[in-house]
């Protein structure tokens, strides 16, 4: 029987060793890179950037010439007799218009019922009073907005990655603290029963304490598993993969010094949005102005009574080139109204920019203050935790000697546990405050 127990113990140790050995090491930087790679928001931001760049090509295309071609074939139907070509009878007095030899003779003319036409036309804008130029500039502003939006999304994703990582790490530490707290309670019960002095009151108190701490362990493990699962999902890691988070909470933190906030991706987006609307207003207004363009055209026409002989004879050709001035005369106020809409959009965007500067600047300053305040409090919290640990040790010794009750020991143990949790939360909040500063003003 003892040999069988030994075999089970060895198997358990080997299983635990193998599980730990094959756990995937994951640092904060690795997790961030994987989450950035997997981010759907970043992929959408990249698609929006490519869409804006394609829009610039479309806007620039209006600067260049347009070349259009057309080909058509028509068959004229003689309504009176569809099997024959249409004819026109000319009086004798008009025969000389066709040929001198047919002068004073009546003439019958057959109208060719097969008509082929082909041609090309070219139009090149020369001057549009800013209609095209301002439209192109507005799209360039849209591209800058898309780039700034992608940068803002990248910062948000990196912040979320750090939050996921440190949350998982914190839940890891909370499981250890809860398990240690439960172990201490069980040791107290063992000490009480082994001394042969367990009274019912103390024993009930310790049993109750153990039950509540078992719940704490269960809750901590559930939170840890949930945090790890979310980290794996966002990083594109299989949910069954074992993870080992290699970055630990720092024991100390450097003082955070940051300069004035001068620019953020959000400000760049809103600033370019103002410019985009202003340029669109100018472009819409220019629709009321003339457009000067160069034009050219070439046409070919072939006529025949019989489609088989349509191209036997040389067809008619024509060509021209010149300048065209298109002048809008009346649009019912459409151009002015459209320009006003864009101008009002620019004013609204400017108000959003002014508001964003005030709010983001305050958030940036508060993040720095929060970091430094928590950092200053950390040393005091560490001292309080160390004193609580010493107090618990003294109470533990007194309890073992029968000089104090289980109630006092439970209170001291709970105080130590709460300070351990508070210390862990403070370190987490310091790290996230630093991430907030980077997200807002990096």
C-alpha positions as a LaTeX table, in Angstrom:
\begin{tabular}{lrrr}
\hline
Residue & $x$ (\AA) & $y$ (\AA) & $z$ (\AA) \\
\hline
Unk1 & 0.00 & 0.00 & 0.00 \\
Unk2 & 2.82 & 2.35 & 0.92 \\
Unk3 & 4.54 & 1.54 & $-2.37$ \\
Unk4 & 1.35 & 2.38 & $-4.26$ \\
Unk5 & 1.09 & 5.73 & $-2.49$ \\
Unk6 & 4.71 & 6.43 & $-3.34$ \\
Unk7 & 4.05 & 5.69 & $-7.01$ \\
Unk8 & 1.05 & 8.06 & $-7.06$ \\
Unk9 & 3.13 & 10.74 & $-5.37$ \\
Unk10 & 5.96 & 10.37 & $-7.87$ \\
Unk11 & 3.49 & 10.48 & $-10.77$ \\
Unk12 & 1.95 & 13.66 & $-9.39$ \\
Unk13 & 5.36 & 15.30 & $-8.98$ \\
Unk14 & 6.41 & 14.30 & $-12.50$ \\
Unk15 & 3.07 & 15.54 & $-13.93$ \\
Unk16 & 3.45 & 18.88 & $-12.21$ \\
Unk17 & 7.06 & 19.16 & $-13.39$ \\
Unk18 & 6.13 & 18.34 & $-17.02$ \\
Unk19 & 3.21 & 20.80 & $-16.93$ \\
Unk20 & 5.47 & 23.58 & $-15.63$ \\
Unk21 & 8.31 & 22.71 & $-18.00$ \\
Unk22 & 6.13 & 22.98 & $-21.06$ \\
Unk23 & 4.34 & 26.16 & $-19.94$ \\
Unk24 & 4.68 & 28.98 & $-22.44$ \\
Unk25 & 6.78 & 31.86 & $-21.11$ \\
Unk26 & 5.10 & 35.18 & $-21.84$ \\
Unk27 & 6.58 & 38.58 & $-21.12$ \\
Unk28 & 4.70 & 41.86 & $-21.21$ \\
Unk29 & 6.43 & 42.83 & $-24.44$ \\
Unk30 & 5.63 & 39.51 & $-26.10$ \\
Unk31 & 2.00 & 39.72 & $-24.99$ \\
Unk32 & 1.74 & 43.27 & $-26.31$ \\
Unk33 & 3.20 & 42.31 & $-29.69$ \\
Unk34 & 0.84 & 39.35 & $-30.03$ \\
Unk35 & $-2.24$ & 41.38 & $-29.04$ \\
Unk36 & $-1.26$ & 44.15 & $-31.47$ \\
Unk37 & $-0.89$ & 41.55 & $-34.24$ \\
Unk38 & $-4.29$ & 40.01 & $-33.45$ \\
Unk39 & $-6.15$ & 43.30 & $-32.96$ \\
Unk40 & $-9.24$ & 43.62 & $-35.17$ \\
Unk41 & $-9.41$ & 47.34 & $-34.44$ \\
Unk42 & $-5.92$ & 47.86 & $-35.85$ \\
Unk43 & $-6.79$ & 45.86 & $-38.95$ \\
Unk44 & $-9.85$ & 48.06 & $-39.45$ \\
Unk45 & $-7.73$ & 51.19 & $-38.93$ \\
Unk46 & $-5.27$ & 49.96 & $-41.55$ \\
Unk47 & $-8.13$ & 49.29 & $-43.98$ \\
Unk48 & $-9.48$ & 52.81 & $-43.39$ \\
Unk49 & $-6.02$ & 54.23 & $-44.13$ \\
Unk50 & $-5.81$ & 52.32 & $-47.40$ \\
Unk51 & $-9.32$ & 53.49 & $-48.28$ \\
Unk52 & $-8.30$ & 57.12 & $-47.68$ \\
Unk53 & $-5.21$ & 56.67 & $-49.87$ \\
Unk54 & $-7.38$ & 55.22 & $-52.63$ \\
Unk55 & $-9.69$ & 58.23 & $-52.29$ \\
Unk56 & $-6.67$ & 60.48 & $-52.91$ \\
Unk57 & $-5.97$ & 58.65 & $-56.17$ \\
Unk58 & $-9.61$ & 59.16 & $-57.14$ \\
Unk59 & $-9.44$ & 62.88 & $-56.33$ \\
Unk60 & $-6.16$ & 63.33 & $-58.23$ \\
Unk61 & $-7.67$ & 61.58 & $-61.25$ \\
Unk62 & $-9.84$ & 64.68 & $-61.80$ \\
Unk63 & $-6.67$ & 66.65 & $-62.61$ \\
Unk64 & $-5.87$ & 64.54 & $-65.67$ \\
Unk65 & $-7.46$ & 64.22 & $-69.10$ \\
Unk66 & $-10.44$ & 61.99 & $-69.75$ \\
Unk67 & $-10.39$ & 59.92 & $-72.91$ \\
Unk68 & $-13.67$ & 58.34 & $-73.96$ \\
Unk69 & $-14.41$ & 56.12 & $-76.95$ \\
Unk70 & $-17.71$ & 55.17 & $-78.52$ \\
Unk71 & $-18.76$ & 52.69 & $-81.23$ \\
Unk72 & $-22.27$ & 52.25 & $-82.57$ \\
Unk73 & $-24.10$ & 50.41 & $-85.35$ \\
Unk74 & $-27.64$ & 51.27 & $-86.51$ \\
Unk75 & $-29.96$ & 49.71 & $-89.04$ \\
Unk76 & $-32.71$ & 51.98 & $-90.36$ \\
Unk77 & $-36.00$ & 50.14 & $-90.93$ \\
Unk78 & $-38.26$ & 51.05 & $-93.83$ \\
Unk79 & $-41.65$ & 51.06 & $-92.14$ \\
Unk80 & $-43.50$ & 50.81 & $-95.45$ \\
Unk81 & $-41.51$ & 47.80 & $-96.67$ \\
Unk82 & $-39.01$ & 46.40 & $-94.18$ \\
Unk83 & $-37.44$ & 44.16 & $-96.85$ \\
Unk84 & $-36.21$ & 47.14 & $-98.89$ \\
Unk85 & $-34.16$ & 50.23 & $-98.21$ \\
Unk86 & $-35.92$ & 53.56 & $-97.81$ \\
Unk87 & $-35.87$ & 55.72 & $-100.95$ \\
Unk88 & $-36.46$ & 59.39 & $-101.68$ \\
Unk89 & $-37.72$ & 60.59 & $-105.11$ \\
Unk90 & $-36.25$ & 63.95 & $-106.19$ \\
Unk91 & $-38.00$ & 66.02 & $-108.87$ \\
Unk92 & $-36.29$ & 66.71 & $-112.18$ \\
Unk93 & $-35.52$ & 70.26 & $-111.15$ \\
Unk94 & $-33.20$ & 68.93 & $-108.42$ \\
Unk95 & $-31.31$ & 66.38 & $-110.50$ \\
Unk96 & $-28.53$ & 68.84 & $-111.22$ \\
Unk97 & $-27.76$ & 69.04 & $-107.55$ \\
Unk98 & $-26.52$ & 65.49 & $-107.71$ \\
Unk99 & $-24.84$ & 65.27 & $-111.12$ \\
Unk100 & $-24.66$ & 67.39 & $-114.26$ \\
Unk101 & $-25.53$ & 64.33 & $-116.38$ \\
Unk102 & $-28.78$ & 63.88 & $-114.47$ \\
Unk103 & $-29.85$ & 67.46 & $-114.96$ \\
Unk104 & $-33.57$ & 67.80 & $-115.76$ \\
Unk105 & $-34.16$ & 64.14 & $-114.82$ \\
Unk106 & $-36.12$ & 62.75 & $-111.93$ \\
Unk107 & $-33.86$ & 60.89 & $-109.46$ \\
Unk108 & $-34.57$ & 58.22 & $-106.88$ \\
Unk109 & $-32.12$ & 58.12 & $-103.92$ \\
Unk110 & $-31.78$ & 55.06 & $-101.69$ \\
Unk111 & $-31.08$ & 55.94 & $-98.04$ \\
Unk112 & $-28.31$ & 53.75 & $-96.57$ \\
Unk113 & $-29.93$ & 51.72 & $-93.84$ \\
Unk114 & $-26.63$ & 50.49 & $-92.25$ \\
Unk115 & $-24.80$ & 53.16 & $-90.29$ \\
Unk116 & $-21.53$ & 52.58 & $-88.38$ \\
Unk117 & $-20.04$ & 55.28 & $-86.15$ \\
Unk118 & $-16.85$ & 55.33 & $-84.05$ \\
Unk119 & $-15.03$ & 58.10 & $-82.28$ \\
Unk120 & $-12.88$ & 59.26 & $-79.38$ \\
Unk121 & $-13.14$ & 62.44 & $-77.33$ \\
Unk122 & $-10.63$ & 63.99 & $-74.93$ \\
Unk123 & $-11.18$ & 66.55 & $-72.19$ \\
Unk124 & $-8.40$ & 68.09 & $-70.08$ \\
Unk125 & $-9.26$ & 70.47 & $-67.21$ \\
Unk126 & $-7.10$ & 73.60 & $-67.30$ \\
Unk127 & $-8.46$ & 75.79 & $-64.51$ \\
Unk128 & $-11.26$ & 75.09 & $-62.04$ \\
Unk129 & $-10.87$ & 77.95 & $-59.51$ \\
Unk130 & $-9.82$ & 75.54 & $-56.73$ \\
Unk131 & $-12.60$ & 73.01 & $-57.23$ \\
Unk132 & $-10.20$ & 70.11 & $-57.80$ \\
Unk133 & $-7.26$ & 71.43 & $-55.77$ \\
Unk134 & $-9.23$ & 71.91 & $-52.57$ \\
Unk135 & $-10.91$ & 68.53 & $-53.00$ \\
Unk136 & $-7.47$ & 66.90 & $-53.23$ \\
Unk137 & $-6.23$ & 68.78 & $-50.15$ \\
Unk138 & $-9.29$ & 67.68 & $-48.19$ \\
Unk139 & $-8.54$ & 64.05 & $-49.02$ \\
Unk140 & $-4.92$ & 64.55 & $-47.91$ \\
Unk141 & $-6.30$ & 65.76 & $-44.59$ \\
Unk142 & $-8.44$ & 62.62 & $-44.45$ \\
Unk143 & $-5.31$ & 60.50 & $-44.93$ \\
Unk144 & $-3.57$ & 62.28 & $-42.05$ \\
Unk145 & $-6.68$ & 61.70 & $-39.95$ \\
Unk146 & $-6.58$ & 57.98 & $-40.78$ \\
Unk147 & $-2.89$ & 57.77 & $-39.82$ \\
Unk148 & $-3.53$ & 59.56 & $-36.53$ \\
Unk149 & $-6.54$ & 57.33 & $-35.91$ \\
Unk150 & $-4.40$ & 54.25 & $-36.46$ \\
Unk151 & $-1.82$ & 55.60 & $-34.01$ \\
Unk152 & $-4.52$ & 56.30 & $-31.43$ \\
Unk153 & $-5.90$ & 52.78 & $-31.90$ \\
Unk154 & $-2.40$ & 51.35 & $-31.50$ \\
Unk155 & $-1.98$ & 53.18 & $-28.20$ \\
Unk156 & $-5.35$ & 51.95 & $-26.99$ \\
Unk157 & $-4.45$ & 48.37 & $-27.92$ \\
Unk158 & $-1.09$ & 48.59 & $-26.13$ \\
Unk159 & $-2.79$ & 49.99 & $-23.05$ \\
Unk160 & $-5.36$ & 47.18 & $-23.16$ \\
Unk161 & $-2.55$ & 44.63 & $-23.57$ \\
Unk162 & $-0.77$ & 45.94 & $-20.47$ \\
Unk163 & $-4.05$ & 45.93 & $-18.57$ \\
Unk164 & $-4.75$ & 42.31 & $-19.55$ \\
Unk165 & $-1.23$ & 41.21 & $-18.65$ \\
Unk166 & $-1.01$ & 42.90 & $-15.26$ \\
Unk167 & $-4.58$ & 41.88 & $-14.40$ \\
Unk168 & $-3.67$ & 38.24 & $-15.05$ \\
Unk169 & $-0.46$ & 38.66 & $-13.05$ \\
Unk170 & $-2.36$ & 40.29 & $-10.18$ \\
Unk171 & $-4.94$ & 37.49 & $-10.06$ \\
Unk172 & $-2.01$ & 35.04 & $-9.99$ \\
Unk173 & $-0.62$ & 36.80 & $-6.93$ \\
Unk174 & $-4.05$ & 36.99 & $-5.33$ \\
Unk175 & $-4.41$ & 33.21 & $-5.58$ \\
Unk176 & $-1.07$ & 32.81 & $-3.78$ \\
Unk177 & $-2.13$ & 35.27 & $-1.07$ \\
Unk178 & $-5.50$ & 33.56 & $-0.62$ \\
Unk179 & $-3.85$ & 30.15 & $-0.44$ \\
Unk180 & $-1.31$ & 31.40 & 2.10 \\
Unk181 & $-4.07$ & 32.95 & 4.17 \\
Unk182 & $-5.96$ & 29.62 & 4.11 \\
Unk183 & $-2.78$ & 27.74 & 5.05 \\
Unk184 & $-2.26$ & 30.03 & 8.05 \\
Unk185 & $-5.81$ & 29.34 & 9.25 \\
Unk186 & $-5.31$ & 25.59 & 8.92 \\
Unk187 & $-2.02$ & 25.79 & 10.81 \\
Unk188 & $-3.81$ & 27.68 & 13.58 \\
Unk189 & $-6.40$ & 24.90 & 13.80 \\
Unk190 & $-3.65$ & 22.28 & 13.88 \\
Unk191 & $-1.85$ & 24.20 & 16.61 \\
Unk192 & $-5.05$ & 24.46 & 18.61 \\
Unk193 & $-6.01$ & 20.79 & 18.36 \\
Unk194 & $-2.49$ & 19.41 & 18.80 \\
Unk195 & $-2.06$ & 21.28 & 22.09 \\
Unk196 & $-5.06$ & 19.49 & 23.51 \\
Unk197 & $-6.65$ & 22.73 & 24.66 \\
Unk198 & $-9.21$ & 23.34 & 21.94 \\
Unk199 & $-12.30$ & 24.91 & 23.40 \\
Unk200 & $-15.48$ & 24.91 & 21.36 \\
Unk201 & $-15.56$ & 28.70 & 20.83 \\
Unk202 & $-12.05$ & 28.90 & 19.38 \\
Unk203 & $-12.58$ & 25.80 & 17.27 \\
Unk204 & $-15.83$ & 27.10 & 15.78 \\
Unk205 & $-14.20$ & 30.45 & 15.01 \\
Unk206 & $-11.29$ & 28.79 & 13.22 \\
Unk207 & $-13.58$ & 26.42 & 11.31 \\
Unk208 & $-15.64$ & 29.42 & 10.17 \\
Unk209 & $-12.47$ & 31.27 & 9.25 \\
Unk210 & $-11.22$ & 28.33 & 7.18 \\
Unk211 & $-14.54$ & 28.02 & 5.34 \\
Unk212 & $-14.57$ & 31.70 & 4.36 \\
Unk213 & $-10.94$ & 31.54 & 3.24 \\
Unk214 & $-11.64$ & 28.49 & 1.12 \\
Unk215 & $-14.27$ & 30.60 & $-0.65$ \\
Unk216 & $-11.65$ & 33.34 & $-1.11$ \\
Unk217 & $-9.31$ & 30.83 & $-2.74$ \\
Unk218 & $-12.07$ & 29.57 & $-5.03$ \\
Unk219 & $-13.00$ & 33.11 & $-6.07$ \\
Unk220 & $-9.35$ & 34.04 & $-6.64$ \\
Unk221 & $-8.78$ & 30.96 & $-8.80$ \\
Unk222 & $-11.91$ & 31.71 & $-10.84$ \\
Unk223 & $-10.77$ & 35.30 & $-11.40$ \\
Unk224 & $-7.30$ & 34.09 & $-12.35$ \\
Unk225 & $-8.64$ & 31.57 & $-14.87$ \\
Unk226 & $-10.94$ & 34.21 & $-16.36$ \\
Unk227 & $-8.12$ & 36.75 & $-16.67$ \\
Unk228 & $-5.77$ & 34.19 & $-18.25$ \\
Unk229 & $-8.44$ & 33.05 & $-20.70$ \\
Unk230 & $-9.11$ & 36.62 & $-21.83$ \\
Unk231 & $-5.37$ & 37.26 & $-22.21$ \\
Unk232 & $-5.02$ & 34.14 & $-24.37$ \\
Unk233 & $-8.01$ & 35.03 & $-26.54$ \\
Unk234 & $-6.78$ & 38.56 & $-27.23$ \\
Unk235 & $-3.22$ & 37.35 & $-27.90$ \\
Unk236 & $-4.32$ & 34.55 & $-30.23$ \\
Unk237 & $-3.07$ & 31.81 & $-27.88$ \\
Unk238 & $-4.91$ & 28.51 & $-27.55$ \\
Unk239 & $-7.06$ & 28.61 & $-24.41$ \\
Unk240 & $-5.66$ & 25.23 & $-23.33$ \\
Unk241 & $-2.06$ & 26.50 & $-23.50$ \\
Unk242 & $-0.30$ & 26.75 & $-20.14$ \\
Unk243 & 1.15 & 30.21 & $-19.53$ \\
Unk244 & 3.94 & 31.46 & $-17.31$ \\
Unk245 & 3.96 & 35.25 & $-16.99$ \\
Unk246 & 7.63 & 36.16 & $-16.68$ \\
Unk247 & 7.33 & 39.84 & $-15.76$ \\
Unk248 & 6.82 & 40.49 & $-12.05$ \\
Unk249 & 5.47 & 43.50 & $-10.18$ \\
Unk250 & 8.37 & 45.88 & $-9.44$ \\
Unk251 & 9.38 & 46.35 & $-5.83$ \\
Unk252 & 10.01 & 50.06 & $-6.39$ \\
Unk253 & 9.11 & 52.66 & $-9.00$ \\
Unk254 & 11.07 & 55.57 & $-10.39$ \\
Unk255 & 9.67 & 59.07 & $-10.17$ \\
Unk256 & 7.69 & 59.94 & $-13.27$ \\
Unk257 & 8.75 & 63.13 & $-15.01$ \\
Unk258 & 6.81 & 64.16 & $-18.10$ \\
Unk259 & 6.76 & 67.36 & $-20.09$ \\
Unk260 & 3.82 & 69.42 & $-21.18$ \\
Unk261 & 1.34 & 67.77 & $-23.47$ \\
Unk262 & 1.75 & 69.39 & $-26.89$ \\
Unk263 & 0.12 & 66.90 & $-29.25$ \\
Unk264 & $-1.96$ & 63.74 & $-29.25$ \\
Unk265 & $-3.39$ & 61.62 & $-32.08$ \\
Unk266 & $-6.87$ & 62.79 & $-31.09$ \\
Unk267 & $-5.82$ & 66.42 & $-31.49$ \\
Unk268 & $-4.25$ & 65.64 & $-34.86$ \\
Unk269 & $-7.47$ & 63.98 & $-36.02$ \\
Unk270 & $-9.63$ & 66.92 & $-35.00$ \\
Unk271 & $-7.15$ & 69.49 & $-36.35$ \\
Unk272 & $-7.07$ & 67.81 & $-39.76$ \\
Unk273 & $-10.84$ & 67.46 & $-39.64$ \\
Unk274 & $-11.14$ & 71.24 & $-39.34$ \\
Unk275 & $-8.84$ & 71.69 & $-42.35$ \\
Unk276 & $-10.71$ & 69.05 & $-44.33$ \\
Unk277 & $-14.09$ & 70.74 & $-43.83$ \\
Unk278 & $-12.65$ & 74.17 & $-44.65$ \\
Unk279 & $-11.18$ & 72.87 & $-47.90$ \\
Unk280 & $-14.39$ & 71.07 & $-48.77$ \\
Unk281 & $-16.25$ & 74.35 & $-48.25$ \\
Unk282 & $-13.92$ & 76.06 & $-50.73$ \\
Unk283 & $-14.34$ & 73.20 & $-53.20$ \\
Unk284 & $-18.16$ & 73.33 & $-52.94$ \\
Unk285 & $-18.09$ & 77.09 & $-53.35$ \\
Unk286 & $-15.95$ & 76.73 & $-56.49$ \\
Unk287 & $-18.76$ & 74.75 & $-58.15$ \\
Unk288 & $-20.37$ & 78.12 & $-58.81$ \\
Unk289 & $-17.31$ & 79.31 & $-60.77$ \\
Unk290 & $-16.49$ & 78.60 & $-64.45$ \\
Unk291 & $-14.44$ & 75.59 & $-65.55$ \\
Unk292 & $-11.93$ & 75.97 & $-68.38$ \\
Unk293 & $-10.99$ & 72.79 & $-70.26$ \\
Unk294 & $-9.31$ & 71.74 & $-73.50$ \\
Unk295 & $-11.34$ & 69.43 & $-75.74$ \\
Unk296 & $-10.60$ & 67.30 & $-78.79$ \\
Unk297 & $-12.62$ & 64.82 & $-80.85$ \\
Unk298 & $-12.22$ & 62.41 & $-83.75$ \\
Unk299 & $-15.18$ & 60.68 & $-85.48$ \\
Unk300 & $-15.53$ & 58.09 & $-88.24$ \\
Unk301 & $-18.78$ & 57.17 & $-90.03$ \\
Unk302 & $-19.54$ & 54.52 & $-92.65$ \\
Unk303 & $-22.88$ & 54.26 & $-94.54$ \\
Unk304 & $-24.12$ & 51.46 & $-96.81$ \\
Unk305 & $-27.29$ & 49.85 & $-98.12$ \\
Unk306 & $-25.63$ & 46.47 & $-97.66$ \\
Unk307 & $-23.76$ & 45.58 & $-94.47$ \\
Unk308 & $-21.35$ & 43.38 & $-96.43$ \\
Unk309 & $-20.04$ & 46.35 & $-98.41$ \\
Unk310 & $-20.15$ & 48.88 & $-95.55$ \\
Unk311 & $-16.38$ & 49.25 & $-95.29$ \\
Unk312 & $-15.55$ & 48.89 & $-98.98$ \\
Unk313 & $-15.82$ & 52.62 & $-99.46$ \\
Unk314 & $-13.94$ & 55.20 & $-97.51$ \\
Unk315 & $-16.06$ & 56.45 & $-94.64$ \\
Unk316 & $-16.55$ & 60.01 & $-93.52$ \\
Unk317 & $-14.09$ & 61.39 & $-90.94$ \\
Unk318 & $-14.10$ & 64.49 & $-88.82$ \\
Unk319 & $-11.99$ & 65.93 & $-86.00$ \\
Unk320 & $-11.72$ & 69.08 & $-83.92$ \\
Unk321 & $-9.90$ & 70.55 & $-80.93$ \\
Unk322 & $-10.47$ & 73.68 & $-78.91$ \\
Unk323 & $-11.21$ & 75.25 & $-75.54$ \\
Unk324 & $-14.46$ & 75.03 & $-73.64$ \\
Unk325 & $-15.62$ & 77.32 & $-70.86$ \\
Unk326 & $-18.44$ & 75.91 & $-68.76$ \\
Unk327 & $-20.24$ & 78.59 & $-66.75$ \\
Unk328 & $-22.87$ & 77.60 & $-64.15$ \\
Unk329 & $-25.72$ & 80.06 & $-64.42$ \\
Unk330 & $-28.25$ & 78.97 & $-61.82$ \\
Unk331 & $-28.35$ & 76.11 & $-59.30$ \\
Unk332 & $-31.04$ & 77.31 & $-56.92$ \\
Unk333 & $-28.47$ & 78.14 & $-54.21$ \\
Unk334 & $-27.18$ & 74.53 & $-54.07$ \\
Unk335 & $-23.48$ & 75.42 & $-54.18$ \\
Unk336 & $-23.74$ & 78.07 & $-51.50$ \\
Unk337 & $-25.78$ & 75.76 & $-49.27$ \\
Unk338 & $-23.27$ & 72.91 & $-49.63$ \\
Unk339 & $-20.40$ & 75.27 & $-48.86$ \\
Unk340 & $-22.22$ & 76.53 & $-45.77$ \\
Unk341 & $-22.75$ & 72.97 & $-44.53$ \\
Unk342 & $-19.01$ & 72.22 & $-44.73$ \\
Unk343 & $-18.12$ & 75.56 & $-43.13$ \\
Unk344 & $-20.40$ & 74.79 & $-40.18$ \\
Unk345 & $-18.84$ & 71.34 & $-39.90$ \\
Unk346 & $-15.44$ & 73.04 & $-39.64$ \\
Unk347 & $-16.69$ & 75.27 & $-36.80$ \\
Unk348 & $-18.12$ & 72.25 & $-34.95$ \\
Unk349 & $-14.84$ & 70.33 & $-35.38$ \\
Unk350 & $-12.90$ & 73.31 & $-34.03$ \\
Unk351 & $-15.10$ & 73.32 & $-30.93$ \\
Unk352 & $-14.47$ & 69.59 & $-30.49$ \\
Unk353 & $-10.73$ & 70.21 & $-30.79$ \\
Unk354 & $-10.75$ & 72.97 & $-28.17$ \\
Unk355 & $-12.75$ & 70.77 & $-25.78$ \\
Unk356 & $-10.51$ & 67.74 & $-26.38$ \\
Unk357 & $-7.40$ & 69.78 & $-25.61$ \\
Unk358 & $-8.79$ & 70.85 & $-22.25$ \\
Unk359 & $-10.04$ & 67.38 & $-21.25$ \\
Unk360 & $-7.02$ & 65.41 & $-22.46$ \\
Unk361 & $-4.57$ & 67.85 & $-20.86$ \\
Unk362 & $-6.35$ & 67.44 & $-17.53$ \\
Unk363 & $-6.42$ & 63.64 & $-17.90$ \\
Unk364 & $-2.69$ & 63.67 & $-18.67$ \\
Unk365 & $-1.87$ & 65.77 & $-15.62$ \\
Unk366 & $-4.10$ & 63.65 & $-13.39$ \\
Unk367 & $-2.41$ & 60.45 & $-14.60$ \\
Unk368 & 0.99 & 61.89 & $-13.65$ \\
Unk369 & $-0.31$ & 63.05 & $-10.27$ \\
Unk370 & $-1.94$ & 59.66 & $-9.69$ \\
Unk371 & 1.33 & 57.87 & $-10.44$ \\
Unk372 & 3.40 & 60.04 & $-8.12$ \\
Unk373 & 0.77 & 59.95 & $-5.36$ \\
Unk374 & 0.53 & 56.17 & $-5.42$ \\
Unk375 & 4.30 & 55.90 & $-5.58$ \\
Unk376 & 4.64 & 58.08 & $-2.47$ \\
Unk377 & 2.00 & 55.99 & $-0.68$ \\
Unk378 & 3.69 & 52.72 & $-1.62$ \\
Unk379 & 6.54 & 53.02 & 0.90 \\
Unk380 & 4.06 & 53.78 & 3.69 \\
Unk381 & 1.92 & 50.84 & 2.64 \\
Unk382 & 4.96 & 48.54 & 2.63 \\
Unk383 & 5.81 & 49.60 & 6.19 \\
Unk384 & 2.21 & 49.01 & 7.28 \\
Unk385 & 2.24 & 45.57 & 5.69 \\
Unk386 & 5.55 & 44.65 & 7.36 \\
Unk387 & 4.19 & 45.77 & 10.74 \\
Unk388 & 1.03 & 43.73 & 10.14 \\
Unk389 & 3.19 & 40.67 & 9.32 \\
Unk390 & 5.13 & 41.16 & 12.56 \\
Unk391 & 1.88 & 41.57 & 14.49 \\
Unk392 & 0.53 & 38.37 & 12.97 \\
Unk393 & 3.70 & 36.51 & 13.94 \\
Unk394 & 3.39 & 37.72 & 17.52 \\
Unk395 & $-0.32$ & 36.80 & 17.63 \\
Unk396 & 0.48 & 33.41 & 16.14 \\
Unk397 & 3.04 & 32.73 & 18.87 \\
Unk398 & 0.69 & 33.95 & 21.58 \\
Unk399 & $-2.11$ & 31.80 & 20.19 \\
Unk400 & 0.18 & 28.77 & 20.17 \\
Unk401 & 1.00 & 29.51 & 23.83 \\
Unk402 & $-2.70$ & 29.90 & 24.65 \\
Unk403 & $-2.36$ & 33.60 & 25.47 \\
Unk404 & $-4.90$ & 34.89 & 22.91 \\
Unk405 & $-8.12$ & 33.80 & 21.28 \\
Unk406 & $-8.91$ & 32.63 & 17.78 \\
Unk407 & $-10.94$ & 35.79 & 17.29 \\
Unk408 & $-7.88$ & 38.03 & 17.78 \\
Unk409 & $-5.75$ & 35.82 & 15.55 \\
Unk410 & $-8.42$ & 35.88 & 12.80 \\
Unk411 & $-8.65$ & 39.68 & 12.99 \\
Unk412 & $-4.87$ & 40.08 & 12.74 \\
Unk413 & $-4.76$ & 37.55 & 9.86 \\
Unk414 & $-7.54$ & 39.40 & 8.01 \\
Unk415 & $-5.70$ & 42.70 & 8.47 \\
Unk416 & $-2.50$ & 41.22 & 7.01 \\
Unk417 & $-4.42$ & 39.73 & 4.07 \\
Unk418 & $-6.14$ & 43.03 & 3.31 \\
Unk419 & $-2.83$ & 44.90 & 3.39 \\
Unk420 & $-1.28$ & 42.34 & 1.03 \\
Unk421 & $-4.18$ & 42.88 & $-1.38$ \\
Unk422 & $-3.94$ & 46.67 & $-0.98$ \\
Unk423 & $-0.20$ & 46.57 & $-1.71$ \\
Unk424 & $-0.82$ & 44.49 & $-4.84$ \\
Unk425 & $-3.59$ & 46.84 & $-6.01$ \\
Unk426 & $-1.37$ & 49.86 & $-5.47$ \\
Unk427 & 1.41 & 48.41 & $-7.61$ \\
Unk428 & $-1.13$ & 47.53 & $-10.31$ \\
Unk429 & $-2.57$ & 51.06 & $-10.26$ \\
Unk430 & 0.92 & 52.60 & $-10.43$ \\
Unk431 & 1.72 & 50.55 & $-13.53$ \\
Unk432 & $-1.59$ & 51.41 & $-15.19$ \\
Unk433 & $-1.12$ & 55.13 & $-14.37$ \\
Unk434 & 2.21 & 54.98 & $-16.18$ \\
Unk435 & 0.49 & 53.27 & $-19.12$ \\
Unk436 & $-2.15$ & 56.03 & $-19.15$ \\
Unk437 & 0.59 & 58.67 & $-19.39$ \\
Unk438 & 2.15 & 56.81 & $-22.32$ \\
Unk439 & $-1.21$ & 56.41 & $-24.04$ \\
Unk440 & $-2.06$ & 60.11 & $-23.75$ \\
Unk441 & 1.27 & 61.79 & $-24.34$ \\
Unk442 & 3.85 & 59.35 & $-25.65$ \\
\hline
\end{tabular}
